[in-house]
C-alpha cells in the first residue's frame, strides 16, 4: 500500500511539474510574441512620427512663396493642412504603456531575464520603447513643431545616444536633427547630417529625403547670399529672407529700417517681424507682434494673415486655449474665409489641445496690456458701418478700399497695400462699391 502511495505521489508530482513547465513554456512563448508585437508597433509609431514628407513639403511651400507661385492665402492653408496631417504623431503617439502581465508570465519573464543576464544579454521588455527614448524624442518633436529648432537639435542629439535608436530610426532622427540645424541657421551642421544619412543609410527612406533636403538647403543658402548682396529695397529683402527661413538676417534688416518705414508699410513690417520671432522659437513674442498688427491695422490684409499665424501658434503650443479662443473671436469680425476653413478642419479632426512637454513645454497667452485693444477692435468692427469705395484722384491714381477716417483736409482709406491718406484737394470722384 505504501509503495502504491509513493508511486502515485511521484506520478502526480511528475505530471504537475510537466504541466507547470508546459504552462511556463507557453507563457514564455506568449511573452516573446508580445515582445515582438510591441517592438514592431514601436518601430511603426516611431518611423511614422519621424515623418519625412512634411520636411520636403515645408521647403517646397516656402520655395513656391519665394517664386510667387503661391499666394499667402494658399500657403497658409497648405501649412495648416500639413500640420493637421502630422498632429497625431506630434502629440505623444510614441508613449506606449507596459502590457498587462499575469503572475505566471512574470515568473517566466523573470526566469528568461535571469538567463539573459548570465549570458550578458539585455533584458526582454514588453514596452515598445524605453521611457528615456520616449521622453527625448517626444520632447524633440514638440520643440521642432513649436519652432524651437536649436533646442530640438540638442534633444535629438540626446536621443541619438540611446541604444534603442538604431537602424532606420537612427537615420530618421539624424535627418530631423539636420532639418532643425538648417532652420536654426547652422547650415554646415545640417549638411553634415544629411551627408551622413546618405552615406551610412543608403537603403533607408531617410536617405532619399536627405538628398532632396540637401539640394533645397544649398539652393536656399545661395539665394540668401544673392539677396543680401543685391540692390533691392530693404522691405523686399526682409520678406524674401523670411520665405527662405533666414529669420535672423531678416530681423536685422527689419529692426534697422523700423524708424524710416512709411505708415502704409508698418503693418507688413510688423507681420514679418512676427514671422521672424516665430521662426526663431519665440512664440510669445511672435503672438504679441501679430496682435499688434491686428489691433493697429484691423482693416489691413495683414491683420488676417497675422490672425491665421496666431491660430496656428495657439494650436501647437501647450496650454494656449485662451489665445486660440481670442483668435477665433477675432475672426468673427475679420471675416477671413481661409482661417474659417482652418477652424472647421480642426474641429472635424477632433484633435485634443496640445499638452506641455516636460520643462520645455510652454504656453502662449494674450498679454494683459493688449486684451482691451483686442476687445476694442472686436467691438468697433461689430458696430461700425463699413463703406468700401473707389477714389479717383486728379493726378490719375485710383485707390480701392474702406474709408476709416474723414476730416477737413484728408480722406483715409484702408487698401490692400495699407492705409492711404488722400488730400481732399486731389480727390476727383468717390464711387461706392
Tab-separated table of C-alpha atoms in Angstrom:
chain	number	residue	atom	x	y	z
A	1	UNK	CA	0.000	0.000	0.000
A	2	UNK	CA	2.789	2.355	0.967
A	3	UNK	CA	4.550	1.631	-2.333
A	4	UNK	CA	1.351	2.462	-4.217
A	5	UNK	CA	1.030	5.842	-2.432
A	6	UNK	CA	4.664	6.662	-3.157
A	7	UNK	CA	4.209	5.638	-6.770
A	8	UNK	CA	1.112	7.803	-7.274
A	9	UNK	CA	2.754	10.700	-5.444
A	10	UNK	CA	5.782	10.560	-7.737
A	11	UNK	CA	3.483	10.255	-10.757
A	12	UNK	CA	1.394	13.237	-9.582
A	13	UNK	CA	4.477	15.376	-8.958
A	14	UNK	CA	5.893	14.438	-12.362
A	15	UNK	CA	2.607	15.328	-14.111
A	16	UNK	CA	2.338	18.572	-12.092
A	17	UNK	CA	5.942	19.502	-12.901
A	18	UNK	CA	5.428	18.727	-16.579
A	19	UNK	CA	2.210	20.753	-16.588
A	20	UNK	CA	3.900	23.661	-14.830
A	21	UNK	CA	6.820	23.567	-17.247
A	22	UNK	CA	4.367	23.433	-20.168
A	23	UNK	CA	2.492	26.450	-18.803
A	24	UNK	CA	5.781	28.247	-18.195
A	25	UNK	CA	6.881	27.482	-21.747
A	26	UNK	CA	3.547	28.747	-23.117
A	27	UNK	CA	3.940	31.901	-21.040
A	28	UNK	CA	7.482	32.356	-22.384
A	29	UNK	CA	6.249	31.939	-25.980
A	30	UNK	CA	3.434	34.417	-25.266
A	31	UNK	CA	5.940	36.919	-23.878
A	32	UNK	CA	8.118	36.507	-26.951
A	33	UNK	CA	5.188	37.170	-29.279
A	34	UNK	CA	4.053	40.148	-27.233
A	35	UNK	CA	7.604	41.484	-27.167
A	36	UNK	CA	7.873	41.178	-30.954
A	37	UNK	CA	4.479	42.851	-31.432
A	38	UNK	CA	5.453	45.683	-29.098
A	39	UNK	CA	8.754	46.218	-30.897
A	40	UNK	CA	7.070	46.224	-34.298
A	41	UNK	CA	4.368	48.588	-33.075
A	42	UNK	CA	7.001	50.824	-31.538
A	43	UNK	CA	9.065	50.849	-34.726
A	44	UNK	CA	5.950	51.684	-36.728
A	45	UNK	CA	4.979	54.536	-34.402
A	46	UNK	CA	8.484	55.934	-34.255
A	47	UNK	CA	9.032	55.728	-38.005
A	48	UNK	CA	5.608	57.285	-38.580
A	49	UNK	CA	6.410	60.029	-36.100
A	50	UNK	CA	9.745	60.701	-37.754
A	51	UNK	CA	7.776	61.707	-40.834
A	52	UNK	CA	9.907	62.880	-43.755
A	53	UNK	CA	7.376	64.069	-46.325
A	54	UNK	CA	6.439	67.017	-44.112
A	55	UNK	CA	10.044	68.257	-44.224
A	56	UNK	CA	10.103	68.313	-48.012
A	57	UNK	CA	6.623	69.847	-48.151
A	58	UNK	CA	7.662	72.698	-45.833
A	59	UNK	CA	10.637	73.557	-48.051
A	60	UNK	CA	8.518	73.281	-51.202
A	61	UNK	CA	5.818	75.600	-49.841
A	62	UNK	CA	8.397	78.258	-48.955
A	63	UNK	CA	10.140	77.892	-52.304
A	64	UNK	CA	6.859	78.459	-54.143
A	65	UNK	CA	6.078	81.502	-51.982
A	66	UNK	CA	9.506	82.912	-52.789
A	67	UNK	CA	8.974	82.317	-56.502
A	68	UNK	CA	5.483	83.871	-56.155
A	69	UNK	CA	3.795	80.703	-57.369
A	70	UNK	CA	1.742	80.557	-54.159
A	71	UNK	CA	-0.195	83.361	-52.513
A	72	UNK	CA	-0.117	83.775	-48.729
A	73	UNK	CA	-3.717	82.531	-48.637
A	74	UNK	CA	-2.764	79.305	-50.422
A	75	UNK	CA	0.428	78.847	-48.413
A	76	UNK	CA	-1.283	79.311	-45.037
A	77	UNK	CA	-3.976	76.822	-45.979
A	78	UNK	CA	-1.385	74.251	-47.105
A	79	UNK	CA	0.739	74.704	-43.970
A	80	UNK	CA	-2.283	74.191	-41.735
A	81	UNK	CA	-3.327	71.050	-43.636
A	82	UNK	CA	0.222	69.734	-43.295
A	83	UNK	CA	0.167	70.417	-39.548
A	84	UNK	CA	-3.142	68.555	-39.189
A	85	UNK	CA	-1.797	65.506	-41.020
A	86	UNK	CA	1.134	65.157	-38.622
A	87	UNK	CA	-0.612	66.352	-35.451
A	88	UNK	CA	-1.394	62.871	-34.094
A	89	UNK	CA	2.269	61.880	-34.283
A	90	UNK	CA	3.275	65.196	-32.720
A	91	UNK	CA	1.149	64.663	-29.643
A	92	UNK	CA	2.558	61.616	-27.998
A	93	UNK	CA	1.796	58.604	-30.203
A	94	UNK	CA	5.185	57.245	-29.102
A	95	UNK	CA	4.167	56.795	-25.460
A	96	UNK	CA	3.042	53.207	-25.016
A	97	UNK	CA	2.309	51.768	-21.607
A	98	UNK	CA	3.619	48.466	-20.399
A	99	UNK	CA	1.471	45.460	-21.314
A	100	UNK	CA	-0.563	43.744	-18.599
A	101	UNK	CA	1.360	40.680	-17.416
A	102	UNK	CA	-0.038	37.730	-15.455
A	103	UNK	CA	1.700	36.224	-12.402
A	104	UNK	CA	2.808	33.187	-14.418
A	105	UNK	CA	4.144	35.434	-17.187
A	106	UNK	CA	6.014	37.487	-14.613
A	107	UNK	CA	7.654	34.295	-13.382
A	108	UNK	CA	8.574	33.290	-16.921
A	109	UNK	CA	9.851	36.795	-17.665
A	110	UNK	CA	11.983	36.805	-14.509
A	111	UNK	CA	13.469	33.384	-15.419
A	112	UNK	CA	14.151	34.492	-19.008
A	113	UNK	CA	15.817	37.711	-17.918
A	114	UNK	CA	17.905	35.850	-15.312
A	115	UNK	CA	19.233	33.532	-18.016
A	116	UNK	CA	19.850	36.511	-20.363
A	117	UNK	CA	21.741	38.300	-17.592
A	118	UNK	CA	24.027	35.294	-17.147
A	119	UNK	CA	24.598	35.269	-20.918
A	120	UNK	CA	25.303	39.018	-20.904
A	121	UNK	CA	22.254	39.912	-22.994
A	122	UNK	CA	19.858	42.829	-22.391
A	123	UNK	CA	16.550	42.002	-20.641
A	124	UNK	CA	13.317	41.424	-22.539
A	125	UNK	CA	10.925	44.388	-22.301
A	126	UNK	CA	7.229	44.326	-23.157
A	127	UNK	CA	7.037	48.099	-23.730
A	128	UNK	CA	7.516	49.376	-27.261
A	129	UNK	CA	10.427	51.601	-26.308
A	130	UNK	CA	12.146	52.644	-23.138
A	131	UNK	CA	10.842	55.635	-21.211
A	132	UNK	CA	14.057	57.519	-21.874
A	133	UNK	CA	13.592	57.127	-25.624
A	134	UNK	CA	10.018	58.372	-25.455
A	135	UNK	CA	10.917	61.421	-23.386
A	136	UNK	CA	13.748	62.609	-25.605
A	137	UNK	CA	12.045	62.031	-28.945
A	138	UNK	CA	8.693	63.352	-27.769
A	139	UNK	CA	10.373	66.465	-26.374
A	140	UNK	CA	12.463	66.993	-29.520
A	141	UNK	CA	9.439	66.715	-31.780
A	142	UNK	CA	7.417	69.086	-29.598
A	143	UNK	CA	10.227	71.642	-29.750
A	144	UNK	CA	10.537	71.257	-33.503
A	145	UNK	CA	6.840	71.802	-34.128
A	146	UNK	CA	6.996	74.953	-31.983
A	147	UNK	CA	9.951	76.329	-33.986
A	148	UNK	CA	12.477	75.881	-31.157
A	149	UNK	CA	14.927	74.407	-33.631
A	150	UNK	CA	18.113	74.901	-31.592
A	151	UNK	CA	16.629	73.156	-28.556
A	152	UNK	CA	15.121	70.435	-30.742
A	153	UNK	CA	18.522	69.680	-32.302
A	154	UNK	CA	20.002	69.271	-28.806
A	155	UNK	CA	17.155	66.930	-27.763
A	156	UNK	CA	17.638	64.841	-30.915
A	157	UNK	CA	21.354	64.616	-30.049
A	158	UNK	CA	20.463	63.131	-26.648
A	159	UNK	CA	18.072	60.680	-28.297
A	160	UNK	CA	20.840	59.546	-30.661
A	161	UNK	CA	22.821	58.437	-27.596
A	162	UNK	CA	20.169	55.854	-26.663
A	163	UNK	CA	20.810	52.239	-27.644
A	164	UNK	CA	17.221	51.807	-28.882
A	165	UNK	CA	17.750	54.433	-31.596
A	166	UNK	CA	19.361	52.417	-34.349
A	167	UNK	CA	18.955	51.457	-37.992
A	168	UNK	CA	16.237	53.266	-39.953
A	169	UNK	CA	15.074	55.060	-36.823
A	170	UNK	CA	18.553	56.497	-36.247
A	171	UNK	CA	18.641	57.676	-39.860
A	172	UNK	CA	15.301	59.409	-39.351
A	173	UNK	CA	16.451	61.150	-36.181
A	174	UNK	CA	19.640	62.332	-37.888
A	175	UNK	CA	17.510	63.671	-40.717
A	176	UNK	CA	15.216	65.634	-38.408
A	177	UNK	CA	18.179	66.941	-36.443
A	178	UNK	CA	19.704	68.169	-39.715
A	179	UNK	CA	16.426	69.881	-40.585
A	180	UNK	CA	16.488	71.663	-37.196
A	181	UNK	CA	20.105	72.698	-37.731
A	182	UNK	CA	19.174	74.149	-41.134
A	183	UNK	CA	16.264	76.192	-39.791
A	184	UNK	CA	18.314	77.487	-36.859
A	185	UNK	CA	20.978	78.822	-39.240
A	186	UNK	CA	23.603	76.083	-38.723
A	187	UNK	CA	23.994	75.209	-42.381
A	188	UNK	CA	27.269	73.288	-42.040
A	189	UNK	CA	25.853	71.038	-39.307
A	190	UNK	CA	22.763	70.404	-41.410
A	191	UNK	CA	24.831	69.426	-44.450
A	192	UNK	CA	26.937	67.093	-42.270
A	193	UNK	CA	23.813	65.307	-41.015
A	194	UNK	CA	22.295	64.973	-44.486
A	195	UNK	CA	25.529	63.578	-45.939
A	196	UNK	CA	25.827	61.125	-43.035
A	197	UNK	CA	22.324	59.796	-43.660
A	198	UNK	CA	23.041	59.420	-47.385
A	199	UNK	CA	26.389	57.619	-46.895
A	200	UNK	CA	25.614	55.426	-43.870
A	201	UNK	CA	21.958	54.530	-44.505
A	202	UNK	CA	21.631	54.348	-48.318
A	203	UNK	CA	18.764	51.822	-48.155
A	204	UNK	CA	16.631	53.825	-45.702
A	205	UNK	CA	13.806	56.095	-46.864
A	206	UNK	CA	15.555	58.885	-44.986
A	207	UNK	CA	18.425	58.755	-47.481
A	208	UNK	CA	16.195	59.858	-50.355
A	209	UNK	CA	14.728	62.644	-48.238
A	210	UNK	CA	18.196	63.769	-47.132
A	211	UNK	CA	19.290	64.069	-50.783
A	212	UNK	CA	16.305	66.272	-51.571
A	213	UNK	CA	16.717	68.449	-48.467
A	214	UNK	CA	20.421	68.889	-49.202
A	215	UNK	CA	19.566	70.339	-52.624
A	216	UNK	CA	16.972	72.652	-51.078
A	217	UNK	CA	19.448	73.756	-48.399
A	218	UNK	CA	22.172	74.638	-50.875
A	219	UNK	CA	19.708	76.437	-53.123
A	220	UNK	CA	18.250	78.471	-50.266
A	221	UNK	CA	21.726	79.380	-48.945
A	222	UNK	CA	22.882	80.588	-52.358
A	223	UNK	CA	19.697	82.611	-52.863
A	224	UNK	CA	20.085	84.188	-49.423
A	225	UNK	CA	23.592	85.372	-50.317
A	226	UNK	CA	22.326	86.902	-53.568
A	227	UNK	CA	19.539	88.742	-51.766
A	228	UNK	CA	21.843	90.196	-49.119
A	229	UNK	CA	24.318	91.433	-51.748
A	230	UNK	CA	21.617	92.740	-54.099
A	231	UNK	CA	20.324	96.293	-54.533
A	232	UNK	CA	16.630	95.720	-53.830
A	233	UNK	CA	14.916	97.770	-51.112
A	234	UNK	CA	15.151	96.571	-47.508
A	235	UNK	CA	11.465	95.693	-47.124
A	236	UNK	CA	11.611	93.380	-50.148
A	237	UNK	CA	14.814	91.791	-48.837
A	238	UNK	CA	13.340	91.117	-45.391
A	239	UNK	CA	10.247	89.482	-46.890
A	240	UNK	CA	12.257	87.252	-49.196
A	241	UNK	CA	14.649	86.244	-46.401
A	242	UNK	CA	11.708	85.162	-44.234
A	243	UNK	CA	10.484	83.000	-47.116
A	244	UNK	CA	13.939	81.345	-47.185
A	245	UNK	CA	13.947	80.655	-43.406
A	246	UNK	CA	16.727	83.257	-42.913
A	247	UNK	CA	14.960	84.696	-39.885
A	248	UNK	CA	17.998	86.208	-38.160
A	249	UNK	CA	19.128	88.143	-41.232
A	250	UNK	CA	15.564	89.288	-41.952
A	251	UNK	CA	15.064	90.531	-38.384
A	252	UNK	CA	18.295	92.557	-38.538
A	253	UNK	CA	17.029	94.351	-41.649
A	254	UNK	CA	13.567	94.942	-40.189
A	255	UNK	CA	14.952	96.415	-36.969
A	256	UNK	CA	17.301	98.712	-38.912
A	257	UNK	CA	14.502	100.201	-41.041
A	258	UNK	CA	11.735	100.467	-38.437
A	259	UNK	CA	12.070	104.223	-37.866
A	260	UNK	CA	12.152	105.096	-41.565
A	261	UNK	CA	9.371	102.899	-42.982
A	262	UNK	CA	6.238	104.817	-44.137
A	263	UNK	CA	2.967	104.361	-42.256
A	264	UNK	CA	1.425	102.406	-45.133
A	265	UNK	CA	4.042	99.642	-44.704
A	266	UNK	CA	4.060	99.337	-40.908
A	267	UNK	CA	1.526	96.503	-40.808
A	268	UNK	CA	3.573	94.382	-43.200
A	269	UNK	CA	6.782	95.192	-41.307
A	270	UNK	CA	5.258	94.047	-38.009
A	271	UNK	CA	3.857	90.931	-39.662
A	272	UNK	CA	7.266	89.856	-40.986
A	273	UNK	CA	8.919	90.690	-37.676
A	274	UNK	CA	6.429	88.331	-36.003
A	275	UNK	CA	7.298	85.659	-38.582
A	276	UNK	CA	10.957	86.059	-37.613
A	277	UNK	CA	10.191	85.686	-33.904
A	278	UNK	CA	8.116	82.583	-34.587
A	279	UNK	CA	10.811	81.023	-36.773
A	280	UNK	CA	13.427	81.728	-34.105
A	281	UNK	CA	11.461	79.814	-31.450
A	282	UNK	CA	9.924	82.820	-29.659
A	283	UNK	CA	6.171	82.154	-29.978
A	284	UNK	CA	5.149	84.549	-27.189
A	285	UNK	CA	6.930	87.500	-28.811
A	286	UNK	CA	5.507	86.447	-32.177
A	287	UNK	CA	1.980	86.360	-30.744
A	288	UNK	CA	2.390	89.851	-29.274
A	289	UNK	CA	3.575	91.207	-32.626
A	290	UNK	CA	0.743	89.510	-34.517
A	291	UNK	CA	-1.764	91.017	-32.073
A	292	UNK	CA	-0.134	94.410	-32.602
A	293	UNK	CA	-0.730	94.083	-36.358
A	294	UNK	CA	-4.392	93.240	-35.776
A	295	UNK	CA	-5.097	95.990	-33.256
A	296	UNK	CA	-3.194	98.738	-35.096
A	297	UNK	CA	-4.370	97.913	-38.646
A	298	UNK	CA	-7.550	95.808	-38.380
A	299	UNK	CA	-8.600	96.506	-41.969
A	300	UNK	CA	-5.220	95.657	-43.459
A	301	UNK	CA	-4.928	92.241	-45.152
A	302	UNK	CA	-2.001	91.662	-42.815
A	303	UNK	CA	-4.448	91.577	-39.904
A	304	UNK	CA	-5.966	88.449	-41.429
A	305	UNK	CA	-2.549	86.947	-42.196
A	306	UNK	CA	-1.460	87.646	-38.609
A	307	UNK	CA	-4.568	86.081	-37.102
A	308	UNK	CA	-4.012	82.869	-39.058
A	309	UNK	CA	-0.493	82.571	-37.684
A	310	UNK	CA	-1.827	83.361	-34.220
A	311	UNK	CA	-4.306	80.491	-34.569
A	312	UNK	CA	-1.580	78.067	-35.692
A	313	UNK	CA	0.733	79.058	-32.817
A	314	UNK	CA	-2.051	78.568	-30.271
A	315	UNK	CA	-2.967	75.210	-31.838
A	316	UNK	CA	0.527	73.774	-31.414
A	317	UNK	CA	1.722	75.348	-28.144
A	318	UNK	CA	0.644	73.717	-24.881
A	319	UNK	CA	-1.989	75.273	-22.629
A	320	UNK	CA	-2.855	78.087	-25.055
A	321	UNK	CA	-6.633	77.682	-25.221
A	322	UNK	CA	-7.187	81.330	-24.265
A	323	UNK	CA	-5.143	82.578	-27.218
A	324	UNK	CA	-6.893	80.096	-29.510
A	325	UNK	CA	-10.291	81.439	-28.429
A	326	UNK	CA	-9.062	85.014	-28.915
A	327	UNK	CA	-8.059	84.195	-32.495
A	328	UNK	CA	-11.432	82.594	-33.214
A	329	UNK	CA	-13.274	85.594	-31.731
A	330	UNK	CA	-11.217	87.979	-33.827
A	331	UNK	CA	-12.101	86.057	-36.957
A	332	UNK	CA	-15.788	86.557	-36.259
A	333	UNK	CA	-15.137	90.188	-37.111
A	334	UNK	CA	-12.188	89.922	-39.505
A	335	UNK	CA	-14.236	87.502	-41.623
A	336	UNK	CA	-11.237	85.669	-43.058
A	337	UNK	CA	-12.520	82.686	-45.107
A	338	UNK	CA	-9.106	80.983	-45.044
A	339	UNK	CA	-8.988	80.942	-41.250
A	340	UNK	CA	-12.659	79.983	-41.149
A	341	UNK	CA	-11.789	76.888	-43.183
A	342	UNK	CA	-8.856	76.112	-40.852
A	343	UNK	CA	-11.117	76.288	-37.801
A	344	UNK	CA	-13.662	73.940	-39.378
A	345	UNK	CA	-10.983	71.437	-40.438
A	346	UNK	CA	-9.529	71.420	-36.936
A	347	UNK	CA	-12.959	70.784	-35.426
A	348	UNK	CA	-13.565	67.907	-37.837
A	349	UNK	CA	-10.193	66.384	-36.965
A	350	UNK	CA	-11.192	66.378	-33.285
A	351	UNK	CA	-7.652	66.970	-32.123
A	352	UNK	CA	-7.082	67.487	-28.387
A	353	UNK	CA	-5.400	70.604	-27.100
A	354	UNK	CA	-1.622	70.055	-27.053
A	355	UNK	CA	-0.080	69.471	-23.659
A	356	UNK	CA	3.114	70.843	-22.230
A	357	UNK	CA	6.083	68.521	-22.609
A	358	UNK	CA	8.438	68.489	-19.629
A	359	UNK	CA	10.258	71.645	-18.636
A	360	UNK	CA	10.325	72.806	-22.257
A	361	UNK	CA	6.538	72.951	-22.546
A	362	UNK	CA	5.262	76.483	-22.864
A	363	UNK	CA	2.002	78.322	-23.077
A	364	UNK	CA	1.407	81.376	-25.236
A	365	UNK	CA	-1.033	83.937	-23.882
A	366	UNK	CA	-2.656	87.211	-24.817
A	367	UNK	CA	-0.676	89.904	-22.957
A	368	UNK	CA	-2.785	91.721	-20.359
A	369	UNK	CA	-1.920	95.110	-21.818
A	370	UNK	CA	-3.385	94.044	-25.193
A	371	UNK	CA	-6.637	92.467	-24.028
A	372	UNK	CA	-8.517	95.786	-24.089
A	373	UNK	CA	-7.152	96.658	-27.534
A	374	UNK	CA	-8.350	93.299	-28.884
A	375	UNK	CA	-11.805	93.816	-27.340
A	376	UNK	CA	-11.947	97.350	-28.756
A	377	UNK	CA	-11.197	96.060	-32.254
A	378	UNK	CA	-13.954	93.459	-31.980
A	379	UNK	CA	-16.499	95.981	-30.696
A	380	UNK	CA	-15.505	98.607	-33.253
A	381	UNK	CA	-15.807	96.222	-36.178
A	382	UNK	CA	-19.183	94.972	-34.927
A	383	UNK	CA	-20.699	98.420	-34.521
A	384	UNK	CA	-19.369	100.359	-37.455
A	385	UNK	CA	-20.963	100.694	-40.869
A	386	UNK	CA	-18.431	99.513	-43.433
A	387	UNK	CA	-18.144	101.655	-46.559
A	388	UNK	CA	-15.997	100.440	-49.435
A	389	UNK	CA	-15.192	102.975	-52.130
A	390	UNK	CA	-13.069	103.700	-55.169
A	391	UNK	CA	-11.317	107.065	-55.018
A	392	UNK	CA	-10.219	108.710	-58.282
A	393	UNK	CA	-7.610	111.485	-57.933
A	394	UNK	CA	-6.781	114.394	-60.199
A	395	UNK	CA	-3.252	113.100	-60.806
A	396	UNK	CA	-4.608	109.900	-62.371
A	397	UNK	CA	-4.384	107.460	-59.425
A	398	UNK	CA	-7.149	105.112	-58.299
A	399	UNK	CA	-7.484	103.676	-54.793
A	400	UNK	CA	-9.926	100.998	-53.637
A	401	UNK	CA	-10.656	100.238	-50.015
A	402	UNK	CA	-12.629	101.058	-46.900
A	403	UNK	CA	-12.984	104.561	-45.525
A	404	UNK	CA	-11.596	104.596	-41.976
A	405	UNK	CA	-11.371	108.343	-41.371
A	406	UNK	CA	-12.504	111.633	-42.915
A	407	UNK	CA	-11.625	115.166	-41.847
A	408	UNK	CA	-11.456	118.625	-43.403
A	409	UNK	CA	-8.158	118.012	-45.190
A	410	UNK	CA	-7.821	114.272	-45.881
A	411	UNK	CA	-9.669	111.036	-46.520
A	412	UNK	CA	-8.023	107.891	-45.106
A	413	UNK	CA	-8.824	104.540	-46.701
A	414	UNK	CA	-7.554	101.084	-45.854
A	415	UNK	CA	-6.387	99.394	-49.063
A	416	UNK	CA	-4.742	96.086	-49.899
A	417	UNK	CA	-1.331	97.751	-49.511
A	418	UNK	CA	-2.131	99.501	-46.249
A	419	UNK	CA	-3.502	102.835	-45.041
A	420	UNK	CA	-3.572	105.623	-47.662
A	421	UNK	CA	-4.156	109.269	-46.761
A	422	UNK	CA	-5.511	111.275	-49.702
A	423	UNK	CA	-5.699	115.057	-49.640
A	424	UNK	CA	-9.231	116.268	-50.383
A	425	UNK	CA	-7.936	118.798	-52.908
A	426	UNK	CA	-6.680	115.868	-55.035
A	427	UNK	CA	-9.946	113.899	-54.939
A	428	UNK	CA	-11.776	114.000	-58.253
A	429	UNK	CA	-14.531	111.450	-57.566
A	430	UNK	CA	-15.568	108.898	-54.905
A	431	UNK	CA	-17.578	105.908	-56.029
A	432	UNK	CA	-19.263	103.487	-53.606
A	433	UNK	CA	-18.574	99.815	-54.280
